[in-house]
Coordinates of C-alpha atoms in Angstrom, one line a residue:
M67 CA -23.3 -0.6 22.4
T68 CA -22.6 -2.0 19.0
L69 CA -21.1 0.1 16.2
A70 CA -24.5 0.1 14.4
D71 CA -26.1 1.5 17.6
E72 CA -23.4 4.2 17.8
I73 CA -24.0 5.2 14.2
A74 CA -27.8 5.2 14.7
A75 CA -27.4 7.5 17.7
L76 CA -25.6 10.2 15.7
P77 CA -27.5 13.4 14.9
A78 CA -29.4 13.3 11.6
P79 CA -27.7 16.4 10.1
F80 CA -24.3 14.8 10.8
L81 CA -25.3 11.6 9.0
K82 CA -26.7 13.5 6.1
R83 CA -23.4 15.4 5.8
L84 CA -21.6 12.0 5.5
A85 CA -24.2 10.5 3.1
D86 CA -23.8 13.5 0.8
R87 CA -20.1 12.7 0.6
G88 CA -20.5 9.0 -0.2
F89 CA -20.5 7.4 3.2
R90 CA -22.1 4.0 3.4
E91 CA -22.9 2.5 6.8
D92 CA -23.2 -1.0 5.5
R93 CA -19.6 -0.8 4.1
L94 CA -18.2 0.4 7.4
L95 CA -20.0 -2.2 9.4
A96 CA -18.7 -5.0 7.2
L97 CA -15.1 -3.7 7.3
A98 CA -15.3 -3.2 11.1
K99 CA -16.0 -6.9 11.6
E100 CA -12.6 -7.8 10.1
I101 CA -10.4 -5.2 11.9
G102 CA -7.0 -6.7 12.7
T103 CA -7.9 -10.3 11.8
G104 CA -8.7 -9.5 8.1
R105 CA -6.0 -6.9 7.5
E106 CA -3.4 -9.1 6.0
A107 CA -5.8 -10.9 3.6
R108 CA -7.4 -7.6 2.6
N109 CA -4.2 -5.6 2.2
R110 CA -1.9 -8.0 0.4
L111 CA -2.1 -9.4 -3.1
T112 CA -2.2 -13.1 -3.6
G113 CA -0.7 -15.2 -6.4
S114 CA 2.2 -14.4 -8.7
V115 CA 3.7 -10.9 -8.5
T116 CA 6.8 -10.1 -10.5
P117 CA 8.6 -7.0 -11.7
P118 CA 7.6 -5.8 -15.1
R119 CA 9.5 -7.2 -18.0
P120 CA 11.8 -4.8 -19.9
N121 CA 9.5 -4.4 -22.8
E122 CA 6.6 -3.5 -20.5
V123 CA 8.1 -0.2 -19.5
V124 CA 8.1 2.1 -22.5
D125 CA 10.5 5.1 -22.6
V126 CA 9.1 8.4 -23.8
P127 CA 10.8 9.1 -27.1
K128 CA 13.6 11.7 -27.2
V129 CA 13.2 15.2 -28.6
G130 CA 13.9 15.3 -32.4
T131 CA 13.2 11.7 -33.1
A132 CA 10.5 10.7 -35.7
E133 CA 8.6 8.9 -33.0
Y134 CA 8.6 12.0 -30.8
E135 CA 7.2 14.1 -33.6
R136 CA 4.6 11.5 -34.5
Y137 CA 3.3 11.3 -30.9
R138 CA 3.4 15.1 -30.5
S139 CA 1.3 15.5 -33.6
I140 CA -1.3 13.0 -32.4
G141 CA -1.4 14.7 -29.0
L142 CA -1.7 18.3 -30.4
E143 CA -4.6 17.2 -32.6
S144 CA -6.5 15.8 -29.6
L145 CA -5.7 18.9 -27.5
G146 CA -6.8 21.2 -30.4
R147 CA -10.2 19.4 -30.4
G148 CA -10.5 20.0 -26.6
E149 CA -10.5 16.3 -25.8
V150 CA -8.4 16.5 -22.6
A151 CA -9.3 17.4 -19.1
L152 CA -6.8 17.8 -16.2
C153 CA -8.1 16.3 -13.0
V154 CA -5.9 17.4 -10.0
L155 CA -5.9 15.6 -6.7
A156 CA -6.3 18.3 -4.1
G157 CA -8.0 16.6 -1.2
G158 CA -6.7 15.0 2.0
M159 CA -6.9 16.3 5.5
A160 CA -4.7 19.5 5.2
T161 CA -2.4 18.3 8.0
R162 CA 1.1 18.0 6.3
M163 CA 2.0 21.6 5.8
G164 CA 1.2 23.2 9.2
G165 CA -2.5 22.9 8.8
V166 CA -2.6 25.0 5.6
V167 CA -4.4 23.7 2.6
K168 CA -1.6 22.7 0.3
A169 CA -3.2 24.3 -2.8
L170 CA -2.8 27.6 -1.0
V171 CA 0.8 27.2 0.0
E172 CA 3.4 29.2 -1.9
A173 CA 5.2 26.8 -4.2
L174 CA 7.3 29.7 -5.5
P175 CA 7.5 33.2 -4.1
G176 CA 4.1 34.8 -4.6
K177 CA 2.7 31.8 -6.4
R178 CA 0.7 29.1 -4.7
F179 CA 0.3 25.6 -6.0
L180 CA -3.2 26.5 -7.1
D181 CA -1.9 29.6 -8.9
L182 CA 0.6 27.5 -10.8
R183 CA -2.0 25.0 -11.9
L184 CA -4.1 27.9 -13.2
A185 CA -1.1 29.4 -14.9
E186 CA -0.5 26.0 -16.6
Q187 CA -4.0 26.0 -17.9
A188 CA -3.6 29.5 -19.3
A189 CA -0.2 28.6 -20.9
L190 CA -1.8 25.6 -22.7
E191 CA -4.4 27.9 -24.2
R192 CA -1.9 30.6 -25.1
E193 CA 0.8 28.5 -26.6
L194 CA -1.1 25.5 -28.0
G195 CA -4.6 26.8 -28.4
A196 CA -5.7 24.0 -26.1
K197 CA -8.7 24.5 -23.9
V198 CA -8.2 22.1 -21.1
P199 CA -10.7 22.2 -18.3
L200 CA -9.3 22.0 -14.8
W201 CA -11.1 19.8 -12.3
L202 CA -10.0 19.7 -8.7
M203 CA -10.9 16.8 -6.4
T204 CA -11.0 18.3 -3.0
S205 CA -12.0 17.0 0.5
E206 CA -14.2 18.4 3.2
A207 CA -11.0 20.0 4.6
T208 CA -9.8 21.6 1.4
Y209 CA -13.1 22.4 -0.5
G210 CA -14.0 25.7 1.2
P211 CA -10.6 27.3 1.1
I212 CA -10.0 26.3 -2.5
V213 CA -13.5 27.5 -3.6
E214 CA -12.9 30.8 -1.8
A215 CA -9.5 31.2 -3.5
L216 CA -10.9 30.6 -6.9
G217 CA -13.7 33.1 -6.5
D218 CA -15.4 34.1 -9.8
R219 CA -13.1 31.9 -11.8
L220 CA -15.0 28.9 -10.7
D221 CA -17.6 28.3 -13.4
G222 CA -18.2 24.6 -13.0
E223 CA -16.9 23.7 -16.5
K224 CA -13.6 25.4 -17.4
I225 CA -12.7 25.3 -13.7
A226 CA -14.6 23.0 -11.4
V227 CA -14.4 21.6 -7.9
F228 CA -15.8 18.4 -6.5
E229 CA -15.4 16.5 -3.2
Q230 CA -14.0 13.1 -2.5
C231 CA -15.7 10.7 -0.1
V232 CA -15.6 10.4 3.7
S233 CA -15.9 7.9 6.4
M234 CA -15.4 7.6 10.2
R235 CA -12.3 6.3 11.9
L236 CA -12.7 3.3 14.3
T237 CA -10.9 2.2 17.4
P238 CA -8.7 -1.0 17.1
E239 CA -11.7 -2.7 18.8
G240 CA -14.1 -1.6 16.1
A241 CA -16.0 1.1 17.9
L242 CA -16.3 4.7 16.7
F243 CA -13.1 6.6 17.3
R244 CA -13.9 10.0 18.8
E245 CA -11.9 13.2 18.8
D246 CA -11.0 14.9 22.1
D247 CA -14.3 16.9 21.9
G248 CA -16.3 13.6 21.7
E249 CA -17.2 14.0 18.0
P250 CA -16.7 11.1 15.6
S251 CA -13.4 11.4 13.7
V252 CA -14.2 12.0 10.0
Y253 CA -11.6 11.5 7.3
A254 CA -11.2 11.4 3.5
T255 CA -11.1 7.9 2.2
G256 CA -8.3 8.3 -0.4
H257 CA -7.5 9.1 -4.0
G258 CA -9.3 5.9 -5.0
D259 CA -12.5 7.8 -4.4
L260 CA -11.9 9.6 -7.7
P261 CA -14.0 7.4 -10.1
D262 CA -17.1 7.5 -7.7
A263 CA -16.7 11.2 -6.9
L264 CA -16.1 12.3 -10.5
S265 CA -19.1 10.2 -11.6
Q266 CA -21.3 11.9 -8.9
S267 CA -20.1 15.3 -10.1
G268 CA -21.4 14.8 -13.6
L269 CA -18.3 16.6 -15.0
L270 CA -17.0 13.6 -17.0
T271 CA -20.4 12.8 -18.5
R272 CA -20.9 16.3 -19.7
F273 CA -17.4 16.5 -21.0
L274 CA -17.8 13.4 -23.1
E275 CA -21.1 14.5 -24.4
R276 CA -19.6 17.7 -25.7
H277 CA -16.9 15.7 -27.6
K278 CA -19.1 12.9 -29.0
G279 CA -17.8 10.3 -26.6
H280 CA -14.1 11.0 -27.0
G281 CA -11.8 12.3 -24.4
T282 CA -8.8 11.7 -22.0
V283 CA -8.7 12.5 -18.3
W284 CA -5.2 13.4 -17.2
I285 CA -5.0 12.7 -13.4
A286 CA -2.1 14.2 -11.4
N287 CA -1.2 15.2 -7.8
L288 CA -1.6 18.8 -6.9
D289 CA 1.9 18.9 -5.4
N290 CA 3.7 17.3 -8.4
L291 CA 4.1 20.4 -10.7
G292 CA 6.2 18.4 -13.1
A293 CA 3.1 16.4 -14.1
T294 CA 1.9 18.9 -16.7
I295 CA -0.1 18.2 -19.9
D296 CA 2.3 17.0 -22.5
P297 CA 1.3 16.4 -26.2
V298 CA 4.0 13.7 -26.6
L299 CA 2.8 11.6 -23.7
L300 CA -0.8 12.2 -24.8
G301 CA 0.1 11.0 -28.3
L302 CA 1.8 7.9 -26.9
H303 CA -1.2 7.1 -24.8
L304 CA -3.6 7.5 -27.7
A305 CA -1.4 5.6 -30.2
H306 CA -1.3 2.6 -27.9
R307 CA -5.1 2.6 -27.8
G308 CA -5.2 1.2 -24.3
P309 CA -7.6 2.4 -21.5
L310 CA -4.8 3.6 -19.2
T311 CA -1.2 4.9 -19.3
V312 CA 0.7 5.4 -16.0
E313 CA 3.8 7.6 -15.8
V314 CA 6.6 5.9 -13.9
V315 CA 10.2 6.9 -13.1
D316 CA 13.4 5.0 -12.2
K317 CA 13.8 4.6 -8.5
V318 CA 16.5 6.5 -6.8
G319 CA 18.0 5.2 -3.5
S320 CA 15.3 4.0 -1.1
D321 CA 12.3 5.4 -3.0
K322 CA 9.1 3.8 -1.7
G323 CA 5.5 4.0 -2.9
G324 CA 3.4 2.5 -5.7
V325 CA 5.3 0.2 -8.2
P326 CA 4.4 -1.3 -11.6
V327 CA 4.2 -5.1 -11.4
V328 CA 2.8 -8.1 -13.2
W329 CA 0.2 -9.7 -11.1
N330 CA -1.0 -13.1 -12.2
G331 CA 0.1 -12.3 -15.7
R332 CA -1.5 -8.8 -15.8
R333 CA 0.1 -5.4 -15.5
I334 CA -1.0 -3.3 -12.5
I335 CA 0.2 -0.6 -10.1
A336 CA 0.5 -1.8 -6.5
E337 CA 1.6 -0.1 -3.3
E338 CA 4.6 -1.8 -1.8
F339 CA 2.8 -2.7 1.4
R340 CA 0.3 -4.7 -0.8
L341 CA 3.0 -6.9 -2.3
P342 CA 3.2 -10.5 -1.0
K343 CA 5.7 -10.9 1.8
E344 CA 8.0 -13.0 -0.3
V345 CA 8.4 -10.1 -2.9
D346 CA 11.2 -7.7 -2.1
P347 CA 10.1 -4.2 -3.2
A348 CA 13.7 -3.2 -3.6
T349 CA 13.9 -5.6 -6.6
I350 CA 11.4 -3.4 -8.5
R351 CA 13.4 -0.4 -9.7
V352 CA 10.6 1.6 -11.2
L353 CA 8.2 3.9 -9.2
N354 CA 4.6 5.1 -9.9
T355 CA 4.3 8.9 -10.0
N356 CA 0.6 8.8 -9.4
T357 CA 0.0 10.4 -12.8
F358 CA -2.5 8.6 -15.0
L359 CA -3.9 9.2 -18.5
V360 CA -7.3 7.5 -18.6
D361 CA -9.6 6.9 -21.5
G362 CA -12.7 9.0 -20.7
P363 CA -15.4 6.4 -21.6
A364 CA -13.5 3.6 -19.8
L365 CA -13.4 5.8 -16.7
R366 CA -17.1 6.7 -17.0
D367 CA -18.2 3.1 -17.5
L368 CA -15.9 1.7 -14.8
D369 CA -17.7 -1.0 -12.7
F370 CA -15.3 -2.0 -10.1
E371 CA -15.2 -2.4 -6.3
F372 CA -12.0 -0.9 -5.0
T373 CA -10.3 -2.6 -2.1
F374 CA -10.5 -0.6 1.2
V375 CA -7.1 -1.3 2.7
E376 CA -6.8 -1.1 6.5
V377 CA -4.5 1.6 7.8
E378 CA -3.5 2.4 11.4
K379 CA -3.2 6.1 12.1
S380 CA -1.9 8.0 15.1
V381 CA -4.3 10.7 16.2
G382 CA -2.6 12.6 19.0
D383 CA -1.3 9.9 21.3
R384 CA -4.0 7.4 20.3
K385 CA -4.3 4.8 17.6
A386 CA -7.2 4.8 15.1
V387 CA -8.1 2.6 12.2
Q388 CA -9.3 3.9 8.9
F389 CA -10.0 2.2 5.5
E390 CA -8.7 3.8 2.4
R391 CA -9.0 3.4 -1.4
L392 CA -5.8 3.7 -3.6
L393 CA -6.1 5.3 -7.0
G394 CA -3.4 2.9 -8.4
E395 CA -6.0 0.1 -8.1
I396 CA -7.7 1.6 -11.2
S397 CA -5.1 -0.4 -13.1
V398 CA -6.8 -3.7 -12.1
P399 CA -9.8 -3.3 -14.3
L400 CA -8.0 -1.0 -16.8
E401 CA -4.7 -2.7 -17.7
P402 CA -2.1 0.0 -18.1
A403 CA 0.8 0.9 -20.3
F404 CA 3.9 2.0 -18.2
A405 CA 5.6 5.1 -19.7
R406 CA 8.9 5.9 -18.2
V407 CA 9.4 9.7 -17.9
P408 CA 12.3 11.9 -16.8
R409 CA 12.8 12.9 -13.1
D410 CA 15.7 15.3 -13.5
G411 CA 16.2 18.7 -15.0
E412 CA 13.8 20.9 -16.9
A413 CA 12.2 17.8 -18.4
S414 CA 11.4 16.3 -15.0
R415 CA 7.8 15.1 -14.5
F416 CA 8.2 14.0 -10.9
L417 CA 8.6 16.8 -8.4
P418 CA 6.5 15.5 -5.4
V419 CA 6.2 17.8 -2.3
K420 CA 4.8 16.2 0.8
D421 CA 5.8 18.8 3.4
N422 CA 7.5 22.1 3.9
E423 CA 11.0 20.7 4.2
E424 CA 10.6 18.9 0.8
L425 CA 9.2 22.1 -0.7
A426 CA 12.2 24.1 0.4
K427 CA 14.5 21.6 -1.4
R428 CA 12.4 21.4 -4.5
R429 CA 11.8 25.1 -5.2
P430 CA 14.8 25.5 -7.6
E431 CA 13.6 22.5 -9.6
I432 CA 10.0 23.7 -9.6
E433 CA 11.0 27.1 -10.8
A434 CA 13.1 25.7 -13.6
V435 CA 10.3 23.4 -14.8
A436 CA 7.6 26.1 -14.5
T437 CA 9.7 28.6 -16.4
A438 CA 10.6 26.2 -19.2
R439 CA 7.0 25.2 -19.7
G440 CA 5.7 28.8 -19.8
F441 CA 3.7 29.0 -16.5
G442 CA 6.3 30.2 -14.0
S443 CA 6.5 33.9 -14.8

């Protein structure tokens, strides 16, 4: 039986569930034809890839400088007009923290990640008069629990939830990978879903209409509580008049992840596994934090086919193949500015938490940052 035959034999309600979440059969069939043999060509960048030049990584100005005050003023004016929306990445498969949806894990005693994001929103309004809508991109696995936790606070505008896309895992041979119960294995296809999923939600379109076509979407990981709305960074982004600003930090030790590079003469963010084999990631000493400030109209009008990279996953004691989109690739059509931000102390903007062990280590830093920024108590 071919993969197309397998998909055709699936129950209609199941296929509708997938279609409602952005699944495209034609895309999966095309990707399946290249499993294994096409992985290298699809996953790796070709051409010239070099570290960013020194002047291509801009340091956020220090407190008290004239530049700091200028950017802060620009940012505060935009926030006062309501032109910023915070889009938090809260999707995934809810597997890294003992099967509990990360948004509902206690980041601090008695305060879940979701609670702290809501407290940040309240602090912005209380202290700056800024009404910043909070949009949460969830997945099938996280949508229900997050919606239930929000309850009556979920109004679809000030606080809204939308779902990322899904697809089905395959075997290394290109057939449907099935769970132990025989059902197809469905997964969320990555943070690169955001432009499509946000467009389908209608949130960005309505937001820009309310503000006469002006606005910035601030994208951050749920688990990085250092990535808060900051008037200075907003002002820097707006003053540079580019479509995209990416927060980066200096690498520490063996940090791995997305990195800023110059690809064929153009600045982009690339995951290390996508670099050409001859490029040593250790030579690039700056790291992407996965925090993006995006011009709203540029994001709304984005017409770009994201690369679906091929990833091998262990499901139990078996191997499966899935195809994922990476949000950093938004930097290909929208050339970014790289803004270097602090990663230490109360000013830290990079406090990632991937699992319970890392959370235990990070709690003192999270508490210090949350308290300093007015949403920890």
